[in-house]
Short mmCIF file of C-alpha atoms in Angstrom, two decimals:
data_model
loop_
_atom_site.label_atom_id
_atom_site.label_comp_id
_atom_site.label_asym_id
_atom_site.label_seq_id
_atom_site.Cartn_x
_atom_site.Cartn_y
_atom_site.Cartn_z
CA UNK B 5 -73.56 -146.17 -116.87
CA UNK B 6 -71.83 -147.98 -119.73
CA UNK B 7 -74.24 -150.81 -119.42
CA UNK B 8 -77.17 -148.69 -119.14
CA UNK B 9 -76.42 -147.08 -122.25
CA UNK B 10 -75.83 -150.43 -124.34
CA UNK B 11 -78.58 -151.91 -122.89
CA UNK B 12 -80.96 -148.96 -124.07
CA UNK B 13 -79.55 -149.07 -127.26
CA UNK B 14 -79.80 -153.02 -127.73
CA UNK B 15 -81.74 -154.45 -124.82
CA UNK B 16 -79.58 -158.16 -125.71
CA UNK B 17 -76.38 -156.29 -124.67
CA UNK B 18 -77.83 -157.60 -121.10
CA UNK B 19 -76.29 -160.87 -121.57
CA UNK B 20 -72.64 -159.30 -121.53
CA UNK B 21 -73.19 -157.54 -118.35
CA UNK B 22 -71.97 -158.83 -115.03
CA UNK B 23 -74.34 -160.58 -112.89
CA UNK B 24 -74.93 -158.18 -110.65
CA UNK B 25 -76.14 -155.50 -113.47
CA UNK B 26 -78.31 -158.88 -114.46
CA UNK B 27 -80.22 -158.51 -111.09
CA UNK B 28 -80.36 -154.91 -111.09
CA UNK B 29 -83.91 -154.18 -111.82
CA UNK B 30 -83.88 -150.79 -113.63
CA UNK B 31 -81.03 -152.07 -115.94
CA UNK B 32 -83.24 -154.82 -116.87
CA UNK B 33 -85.96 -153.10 -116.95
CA UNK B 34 -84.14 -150.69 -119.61
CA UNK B 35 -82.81 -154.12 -121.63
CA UNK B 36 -86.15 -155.94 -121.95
CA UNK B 37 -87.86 -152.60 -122.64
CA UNK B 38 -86.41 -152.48 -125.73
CA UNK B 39 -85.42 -156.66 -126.71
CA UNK B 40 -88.21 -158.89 -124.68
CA UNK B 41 -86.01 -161.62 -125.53
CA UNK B 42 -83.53 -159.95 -122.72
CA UNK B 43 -85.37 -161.61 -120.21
CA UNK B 44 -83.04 -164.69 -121.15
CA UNK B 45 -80.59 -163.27 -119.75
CA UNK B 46 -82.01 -161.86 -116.24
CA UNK B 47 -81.31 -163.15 -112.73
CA UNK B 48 -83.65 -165.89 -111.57
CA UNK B 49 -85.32 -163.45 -109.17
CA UNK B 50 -85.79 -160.74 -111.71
CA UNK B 51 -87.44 -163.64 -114.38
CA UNK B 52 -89.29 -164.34 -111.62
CA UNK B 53 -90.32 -160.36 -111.21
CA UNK B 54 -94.01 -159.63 -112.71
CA UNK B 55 -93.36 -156.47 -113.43
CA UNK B 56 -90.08 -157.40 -115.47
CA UNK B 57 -91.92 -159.73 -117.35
CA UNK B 58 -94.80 -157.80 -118.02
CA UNK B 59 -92.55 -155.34 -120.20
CA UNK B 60 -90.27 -158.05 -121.52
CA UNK B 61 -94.08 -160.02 -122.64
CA UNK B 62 -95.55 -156.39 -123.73
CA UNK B 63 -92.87 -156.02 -126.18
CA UNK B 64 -92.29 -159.21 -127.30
CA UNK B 65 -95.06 -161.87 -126.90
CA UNK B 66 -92.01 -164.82 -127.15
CA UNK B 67 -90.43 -163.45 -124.06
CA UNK B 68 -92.64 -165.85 -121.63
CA UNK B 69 -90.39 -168.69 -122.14
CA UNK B 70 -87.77 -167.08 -120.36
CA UNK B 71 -90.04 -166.22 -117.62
CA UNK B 72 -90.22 -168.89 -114.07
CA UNK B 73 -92.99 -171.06 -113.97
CA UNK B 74 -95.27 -169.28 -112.07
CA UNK B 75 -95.32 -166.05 -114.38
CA UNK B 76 -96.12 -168.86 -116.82
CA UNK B 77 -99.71 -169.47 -115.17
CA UNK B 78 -100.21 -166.12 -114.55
CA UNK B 79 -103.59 -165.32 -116.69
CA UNK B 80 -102.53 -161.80 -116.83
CA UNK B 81 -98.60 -162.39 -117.94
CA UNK B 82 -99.61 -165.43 -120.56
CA UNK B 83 -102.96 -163.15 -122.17
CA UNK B 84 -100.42 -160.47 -122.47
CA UNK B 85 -97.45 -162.57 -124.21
CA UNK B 86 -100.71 -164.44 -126.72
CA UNK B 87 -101.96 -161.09 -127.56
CA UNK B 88 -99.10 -159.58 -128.45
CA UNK B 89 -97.46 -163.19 -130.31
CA UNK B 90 -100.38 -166.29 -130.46
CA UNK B 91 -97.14 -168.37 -130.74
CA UNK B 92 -96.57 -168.16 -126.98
CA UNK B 93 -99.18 -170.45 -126.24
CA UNK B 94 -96.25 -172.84 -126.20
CA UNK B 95 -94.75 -171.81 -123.29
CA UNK B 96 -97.80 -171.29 -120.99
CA UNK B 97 -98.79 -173.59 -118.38
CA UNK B 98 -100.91 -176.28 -118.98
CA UNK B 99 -103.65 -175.21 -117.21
CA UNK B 100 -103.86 -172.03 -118.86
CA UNK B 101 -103.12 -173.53 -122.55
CA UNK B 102 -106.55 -175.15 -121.58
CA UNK B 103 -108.18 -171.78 -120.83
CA UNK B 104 -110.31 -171.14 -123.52
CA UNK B 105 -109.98 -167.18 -123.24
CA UNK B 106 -106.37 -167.36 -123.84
CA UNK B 107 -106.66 -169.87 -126.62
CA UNK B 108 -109.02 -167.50 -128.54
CA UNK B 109 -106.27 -164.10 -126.84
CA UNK B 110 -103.56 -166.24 -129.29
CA UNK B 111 -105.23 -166.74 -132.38
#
C-alpha cells in the first residue's frame, strides 16, 4: 500500500521497491502511468508486457528503450513511442526504423 502510494505519486519510486512489487503488474502499471521512464525499472516479464509498455510509451515516447526486443518491432508499440517523442526512433528495431510510416509517425 506504501508502494502503491509512492509510486502514484512519482511513478520512478518503482525502482526502490522490492522485486516482487517490480513484477506486480498493477503497481507498475500505476508507476509507468505516471513516469514512462519507470519501465526501467520493471521485471523482465512485465518490460516484456504490451500492455505495460503501451502506457509507459503513451506517456512518455522515450520509454521504448526500456522495453524487450520484441515490443521494439512491434509497429503498434514503436508508432506509439514516435508519435508521442520522434526521438525514439533510436531504439526501434531495425526493420521498423526502415518503415517509412514510422519514419514520417517521428518527425
Amino acid at each position: 500500500e506504501v508502494v502503491m502510494a509512492a509510486v502514484s505519486y512519482e511513478g520512478g519510486a518503482l525502482r526502490y521497491a522490492s522485486e516482487s512489487l517490480k513484477n506486480d503488474k498493477e503497481v507498475v502499471m500505476t508507476a509507468v502511468s505516471n513516469n514512462g521512464s519507470a519501465l526501467s525499472a520493471a521485471s523482465r516479464s512485465l518490460r516484456n508486457d504490451k500492455e505495460v509498455v503501451m502506457a509507459a510509451v503513451s506517456y512518455e515516447g522515450g520509454a521504448l528503450r526500456y522495453a524487450s526486443e520484441s515490443l521494439k518491432n512491434d509497429k503498434e508499440v514503436v508508432m506509439t513511442a514516435v508519435s508521442n517523442n520522434g526521438s525514439a526512433l533510436s531504439a526501434a528495431s531495425r526493420s521498423l526504423r526502415n518503415d517509412k510510416e514510422v519514419v514520417m509517425a517521428a518527425v
